[in-house]
Coordinates of C-alpha atoms in Angstrom, one line a residue:
Chain A
M1 CA 170.6 -247.7 -63.1
K2 CA 172.4 -249.7 -61.1
L3 CA 171.8 -251.5 -57.7
K4 CA 174.3 -249.9 -55.9
Q5 CA 173.7 -246.2 -57.1
L6 CA 169.7 -247.3 -56.3
E7 CA 170.9 -248.1 -52.9
S8 CA 173.1 -245.1 -52.4
L9 CA 170.1 -242.4 -53.6
L10 CA 167.5 -244.1 -50.9
G11 CA 169.5 -243.3 -48.4
D12 CA 169.5 -240.4 -48.7
L13 CA 166.1 -240.1 -48.1
Q14 CA 164.5 -238.3 -45.1
Q15 CA 163.3 -240.8 -42.7
F16 CA 160.3 -239.9 -40.2
S17 CA 161.1 -237.1 -37.7
N18 CA 158.6 -238.6 -34.7
P19 CA 158.0 -242.1 -35.6
K20 CA 154.5 -242.9 -34.7
V21 CA 154.6 -246.5 -32.7
E22 CA 150.2 -247.2 -33.1
L23 CA 151.3 -246.9 -36.6
E24 CA 154.5 -249.0 -36.6
Q25 CA 156.2 -246.3 -38.4
Y26 CA 159.6 -248.0 -39.1
P27 CA 161.7 -246.9 -42.2
T28 CA 162.4 -248.9 -45.3
G29 CA 166.2 -249.3 -45.8
P30 CA 167.8 -248.7 -48.3
H31 CA 169.9 -252.0 -49.1
I32 CA 165.9 -253.5 -48.8
A33 CA 163.9 -250.8 -50.5
S34 CA 166.7 -251.1 -53.3
R35 CA 166.6 -254.7 -53.4
L36 CA 162.9 -255.2 -53.8
L37 CA 162.5 -252.9 -56.5
Y38 CA 165.5 -254.1 -58.3
T39 CA 164.2 -257.5 -58.4
A40 CA 160.5 -256.5 -59.1
E41 CA 161.9 -254.6 -62.1
N42 CA 165.0 -257.2 -63.5
S43 CA 163.4 -260.6 -62.6
F44 CA 159.5 -259.6 -63.4
D45 CA 159.4 -256.4 -65.5
D46 CA 156.5 -255.4 -62.7
I47 CA 158.0 -252.0 -62.5
S48 CA 159.0 -249.6 -65.8
N49 CA 156.4 -248.1 -67.8
K50 CA 153.9 -249.3 -65.2
V51 CA 151.4 -247.6 -62.8
V52 CA 152.7 -248.7 -59.6
A53 CA 151.0 -248.1 -56.1
D54 CA 153.3 -247.8 -53.0
F55 CA 150.6 -248.8 -49.9
G56 CA 151.7 -247.0 -46.5
C57 CA 154.6 -245.1 -48.3
G58 CA 155.7 -243.9 -44.8
C59 CA 158.5 -241.6 -46.2
G60 CA 158.2 -242.6 -49.8
T61 CA 161.1 -245.0 -49.6
L62 CA 159.5 -247.6 -51.9
G63 CA 157.3 -245.1 -54.6
A64 CA 160.9 -243.5 -54.8
A65 CA 162.8 -246.7 -56.0
A66 CA 159.9 -247.7 -58.3
A67 CA 160.1 -244.0 -59.8
L68 CA 163.8 -244.5 -60.3
L69 CA 163.5 -247.6 -62.0
G70 CA 161.1 -245.8 -64.6
A71 CA 158.0 -246.6 -63.0
E72 CA 155.3 -244.3 -65.2
Q73 CA 153.1 -243.5 -62.8
V74 CA 153.5 -244.0 -58.7
I75 CA 150.9 -243.4 -56.3
G76 CA 152.1 -243.8 -52.6
I77 CA 149.2 -243.8 -49.9
D78 CA 149.5 -243.6 -46.1
I79 CA 147.1 -242.7 -43.8
D80 CA 149.7 -239.9 -41.6
S81 CA 149.8 -236.6 -42.8
Q82 CA 153.5 -236.1 -41.6
S83 CA 154.6 -238.7 -42.6
L84 CA 153.6 -237.8 -46.4
E85 CA 154.7 -234.4 -46.1
I86 CA 158.1 -236.1 -45.9
A87 CA 157.6 -238.1 -48.6
S88 CA 156.5 -235.1 -50.9
M89 CA 159.7 -233.2 -49.5
N90 CA 161.8 -236.5 -50.8
A91 CA 160.5 -236.7 -53.8
K92 CA 160.8 -233.4 -54.6
D93 CA 164.5 -233.7 -54.0
L94 CA 164.8 -236.6 -56.4
E95 CA 162.4 -234.8 -58.8
L96 CA 160.6 -237.3 -59.2
D97 CA 156.5 -237.0 -59.8
I98 CA 154.7 -238.9 -57.5
D99 CA 150.9 -238.8 -56.3
F100 CA 150.2 -239.1 -52.7
V101 CA 146.8 -239.9 -51.2
Q102 CA 146.0 -239.7 -47.8
C103 CA 144.4 -242.9 -46.5
D104 CA 143.4 -246.0 -44.2
I105 CA 144.1 -248.2 -46.6
S106 CA 141.5 -250.9 -45.0
S107 CA 138.9 -248.5 -46.1
L108 CA 140.5 -247.1 -49.5
G109 CA 137.9 -246.7 -52.4
W110 CA 139.3 -248.3 -55.4
R111 CA 137.7 -248.7 -58.9
G112 CA 139.2 -251.5 -59.6
Q113 CA 142.6 -253.2 -60.5
I114 CA 143.7 -250.4 -62.6
V115 CA 147.2 -250.2 -61.2
D116 CA 149.4 -252.4 -62.5
T117 CA 152.0 -253.1 -59.7
V118 CA 151.5 -252.6 -55.3
V119 CA 154.8 -252.7 -53.6
M120 CA 154.8 -252.1 -49.8
N121 CA 156.7 -252.7 -46.5
P122 CA 152.9 -253.2 -44.2
P123 CA 152.9 -252.7 -40.7
F124 CA 153.4 -256.3 -39.4
G125 CA 150.0 -256.4 -37.2
T126 CA 152.2 -256.1 -33.6
R127 CA 149.6 -253.0 -32.6
K128 CA 146.8 -253.6 -34.7
K129 CA 145.9 -257.1 -35.2
G130 CA 145.4 -258.4 -38.5
V131 CA 146.4 -255.5 -40.1
D132 CA 149.4 -257.0 -42.3
M133 CA 146.2 -259.0 -44.3
D134 CA 144.4 -255.7 -44.4
F135 CA 146.6 -254.4 -46.3
L136 CA 147.4 -257.6 -48.4
F137 CA 143.7 -258.0 -48.9
V138 CA 143.7 -254.5 -50.2
A139 CA 146.4 -254.7 -52.3
L140 CA 145.8 -257.9 -54.2
K141 CA 142.1 -256.0 -55.2
V142 CA 144.0 -253.0 -56.7
A143 CA 146.7 -254.6 -58.8
S144 CA 146.5 -256.6 -61.9
R145 CA 150.2 -257.3 -62.1
A146 CA 151.7 -258.2 -58.6
V147 CA 152.1 -257.2 -55.5
Y148 CA 155.3 -256.8 -53.3
S149 CA 155.2 -257.5 -49.5
L150 CA 157.3 -257.7 -46.2
H151 CA 155.9 -260.0 -44.0
K152 CA 157.6 -261.7 -40.6
T153 CA 158.8 -265.4 -41.4
S154 CA 157.3 -266.6 -38.6
T155 CA 153.8 -266.0 -40.7
R156 CA 154.9 -267.4 -43.9
D157 CA 152.5 -270.8 -43.5
Y158 CA 149.8 -268.5 -42.8
I159 CA 150.1 -266.3 -45.7
K160 CA 150.5 -268.8 -48.0
R161 CA 147.4 -270.7 -47.1
T162 CA 145.4 -267.6 -46.4
A163 CA 146.2 -265.7 -50.0
K164 CA 145.2 -268.3 -52.5
R165 CA 142.1 -269.9 -50.3
D166 CA 140.8 -265.8 -49.0
L167 CA 142.8 -262.8 -50.6
N168 CA 142.3 -263.8 -54.3
A169 CA 146.3 -264.3 -55.0
S170 CA 147.0 -267.1 -57.7
S171 CA 150.1 -267.4 -56.4
A172 CA 151.8 -266.7 -53.3
E173 CA 156.1 -266.9 -53.5
V174 CA 158.8 -265.8 -51.3
L175 CA 161.3 -264.4 -53.3
C176 CA 163.8 -264.5 -50.5
E177 CA 164.0 -264.2 -46.4
L178 CA 165.9 -261.0 -45.5
R179 CA 166.6 -259.6 -42.0
F180 CA 164.8 -256.4 -41.6
G181 CA 166.8 -254.1 -39.0
V182 CA 164.6 -252.8 -36.4
P183 CA 166.6 -249.4 -35.2
Q184 CA 166.0 -248.3 -31.4
L185 CA 163.0 -246.1 -32.3
Y186 CA 160.7 -246.5 -29.6
K187 CA 161.0 -246.3 -25.6
F188 CA 159.6 -249.7 -25.2
H189 CA 162.4 -251.1 -27.7
K190 CA 165.7 -252.5 -25.4
K191 CA 168.5 -253.5 -27.4
K192 CA 170.1 -250.8 -29.9
E193 CA 168.7 -252.6 -32.6
V194 CA 167.1 -255.9 -33.2
D195 CA 167.0 -258.3 -36.5
I196 CA 163.7 -259.7 -37.8
A197 CA 163.4 -262.6 -40.1
V198 CA 161.1 -261.0 -43.1
D199 CA 159.8 -262.8 -46.2
L200 CA 160.2 -260.8 -49.7
W201 CA 156.7 -262.1 -51.1
R202 CA 155.3 -261.9 -54.3
F203 CA 151.7 -262.4 -54.8
V204 CA 149.7 -262.7 -58.0
P205 CA 146.4 -261.3 -58.0
R206 CA 143.5 -263.0 -59.7
R207 CA 142.1 -260.9 -62.5
S208 CA 138.3 -259.8 -61.6
G209 CA 135.1 -258.1 -63.5
E210 CA 136.1 -254.0 -63.5
R211 CA 133.7 -252.4 -61.1
T212 CA 133.8 -250.2 -58.0
I213 CA 134.8 -252.4 -55.4
N214 CA 133.9 -251.3 -52.0
L215 CA 137.3 -252.4 -49.8
R216 CA 136.3 -253.4 -47.0
S217 CA 138.8 -255.5 -44.8
A218 CA 137.8 -259.6 -44.8
V219 CA 139.8 -260.4 -42.3
Chain B
M1 CA 146.9 -234.9 -57.7
R2 CA 146.7 -236.1 -61.4
L3 CA 143.7 -237.2 -63.3
L4 CA 144.7 -240.9 -63.6
T5 CA 144.8 -240.7 -60.0
H6 CA 140.8 -239.3 -59.9
N7 CA 140.3 -241.8 -62.2
M8 CA 141.0 -244.4 -60.1
L9 CA 140.0 -243.3 -56.9
S10 CA 136.4 -243.6 -55.3
S11 CA 134.5 -242.6 -51.8
N12 CA 134.1 -245.7 -49.8
I13 CA 131.6 -244.1 -47.0
K14 CA 129.7 -246.3 -45.5
G15 CA 125.8 -246.7 -47.2
V16 CA 127.3 -245.3 -50.4
A17 CA 126.9 -247.7 -53.7
N18 CA 129.0 -246.2 -56.0
G19 CA 131.3 -243.4 -55.2
F20 CA 133.2 -243.2 -58.3
P21 CA 133.6 -240.7 -60.2
L22 CA 134.2 -238.1 -57.6
R23 CA 133.3 -234.4 -58.1
I24 CA 136.0 -232.0 -58.1
E25 CA 135.9 -228.6 -56.8
V26 CA 138.9 -226.1 -58.1
E27 CA 140.8 -224.0 -55.8
K28 CA 144.2 -224.4 -57.8
V29 CA 145.4 -226.1 -61.0
V30 CA 149.3 -226.6 -61.5
E31 CA 150.0 -227.6 -65.3
K32 CA 153.4 -229.7 -64.8
E33 CA 154.9 -231.0 -68.1
V34 CA 156.1 -234.8 -68.5
E35 CA 157.8 -236.7 -71.0
I36 CA 154.9 -238.3 -73.1
N37 CA 155.2 -242.3 -73.3
H38 CA 153.1 -243.3 -76.2
D39 CA 153.0 -246.9 -75.8
F40 CA 152.1 -246.4 -71.7
L41 CA 149.1 -244.1 -73.3
R42 CA 147.9 -247.2 -75.9
N43 CA 148.1 -249.8 -73.0
I44 CA 146.6 -247.6 -70.1
F45 CA 143.6 -246.3 -72.2
P46 CA 141.4 -249.4 -72.2
K47 CA 141.1 -248.8 -68.5
I48 CA 140.3 -245.6 -68.2
D49 CA 137.0 -244.4 -67.2
W50 CA 136.6 -241.8 -70.3
K51 CA 133.5 -239.7 -69.1
A52 CA 135.4 -239.1 -65.6
L53 CA 138.8 -238.1 -67.2
S54 CA 136.9 -236.0 -69.6
D55 CA 134.7 -234.3 -67.4
A56 CA 137.5 -234.0 -65.1
S57 CA 139.7 -232.2 -67.2
R58 CA 137.1 -229.9 -68.8
I59 CA 136.4 -228.8 -65.0
M60 CA 140.2 -228.3 -64.6
G61 CA 140.4 -225.9 -67.3
Y62 CA 141.0 -228.2 -69.8
H63 CA 138.4 -228.8 -72.7
E64 CA 140.3 -230.5 -75.9
L65 CA 139.5 -233.9 -75.4
P66 CA 136.2 -235.2 -76.6
E67 CA 133.7 -236.2 -74.3
E68 CA 133.0 -239.6 -76.3
P69 CA 136.1 -242.2 -76.1
P70 CA 137.9 -242.6 -79.2
E71 CA 137.8 -245.5 -81.2
P72 CA 141.4 -247.6 -80.4
S73 CA 142.4 -247.2 -83.5
V74 CA 143.0 -243.0 -82.9
L75 CA 145.5 -243.7 -80.2
E76 CA 147.6 -245.9 -82.9
A77 CA 147.6 -242.8 -85.6
D78 CA 146.6 -239.7 -84.3
I79 CA 149.5 -238.3 -82.0
E80 CA 148.1 -235.3 -81.5
F81 CA 145.2 -236.7 -79.8
L82 CA 147.8 -238.7 -78.0
R83 CA 149.3 -235.7 -76.6
K84 CA 145.7 -234.3 -76.0
F85 CA 145.1 -237.7 -73.6
H86 CA 148.6 -237.4 -72.1
H87 CA 147.9 -233.4 -70.9
A88 CA 144.4 -234.4 -69.3
L89 CA 145.5 -237.6 -67.7
L90 CA 149.6 -236.6 -66.2
E91 CA 149.7 -232.9 -66.7
L92 CA 147.0 -231.3 -64.9
H93 CA 147.2 -231.4 -61.3
L94 CA 144.7 -230.2 -58.5
E95 CA 146.5 -228.2 -56.3
E96 CA 144.2 -226.7 -53.7
G97 CA 140.3 -227.8 -53.8
A98 CA 138.0 -230.8 -53.1
L99 CA 136.9 -234.2 -53.9
L100 CA 133.1 -235.0 -53.5
C101 CA 131.7 -238.3 -52.3
P102 CA 129.1 -238.6 -55.7
E103 CA 126.2 -239.9 -53.9
S104 CA 126.5 -238.1 -50.2
G105 CA 128.4 -234.9 -51.4
R106 CA 131.0 -235.1 -48.5
K107 CA 133.9 -233.2 -48.9
F108 CA 137.4 -235.0 -49.1
P109 CA 140.0 -231.8 -49.0
V110 CA 142.9 -231.4 -51.3
N111 CA 146.0 -229.6 -50.2
K112 CA 149.6 -229.2 -51.5
G113 CA 148.3 -231.8 -54.2
I114 CA 147.5 -234.2 -51.4
P115 CA 143.5 -235.4 -50.9
N116 CA 142.6 -236.4 -47.6
M117 CA 140.4 -239.7 -47.9
L118 CA 140.3 -240.5 -43.8
L119 CA 137.1 -241.3 -42.8
L120 CA 135.3 -240.4 -40.0
E121 CA 134.1 -243.5 -37.3
D122 CA 130.5 -243.1 -38.3
E123 CA 131.2 -242.9 -42.1
V124 CA 133.5 -246.6 -41.8

């Protein structure tokens, strides 16, 4: 599938009708989503025929993109039932077979590194401090091949240090810097739209022996 | 929820030593056909907890999987076996019902195929 076609399909997806500020619900735009998945697949072969999990899937944009690029099985996980309803509808509209699970990522119970790839656009931690690192911690416990994630550029050095030292990453690379357009979604937003500098990261987890892992946030 | 997902999900309630596998309570199972991918099945097989899959598929009404995991060589040659593995892993959906923590018995409801694994404050 061509990048433009992917971007176009993702652009038709329904987004949050009543975004919840405390969950930092912002749609992952089709521009970023298509490029994230396209890179993951074409540069690293991390998507097609693989099991892919979309952490904090929201309305399911990243998961849908993974399915469209040939992921064998996609699992979308989110804490919010309204988002999951929208995500289910989006999957149905695109005739995609995606499993959804309602869960708080920080307390996710998972058997081990059975998923191949995790893709995510996690909350940045502006409402709940440290939640971006919670997501990364859990993702690196669940994925066996790679974790793709978006984090504010301002946190780049901190993430690079922490990922390798504390979170079980054998490598942590910024693939590119993007501008995340945050639309005027919430009452406290003064501007019509604001661009935030965001890094697209690729982390490779260190492999551990398989056992049931209790995923309590470490950070 | 497919059994592939069930094969990875576990209960993470405070105090529970081993929350896998979750027991399944069936109210409604839906079968949805999906194209078979032999290589994918061969690659995922070593990662699957066979007993959990085979027990779960039986509860969902499918009795074709052996209780004992097959030798890996079976996956190379036996296409019929791969079909059964495929069917159990990817084509059976728990649409309505519940998942139960194997230790505490706590029920996680499944509605419209989506399990609700949200924990209460005292379970975290």
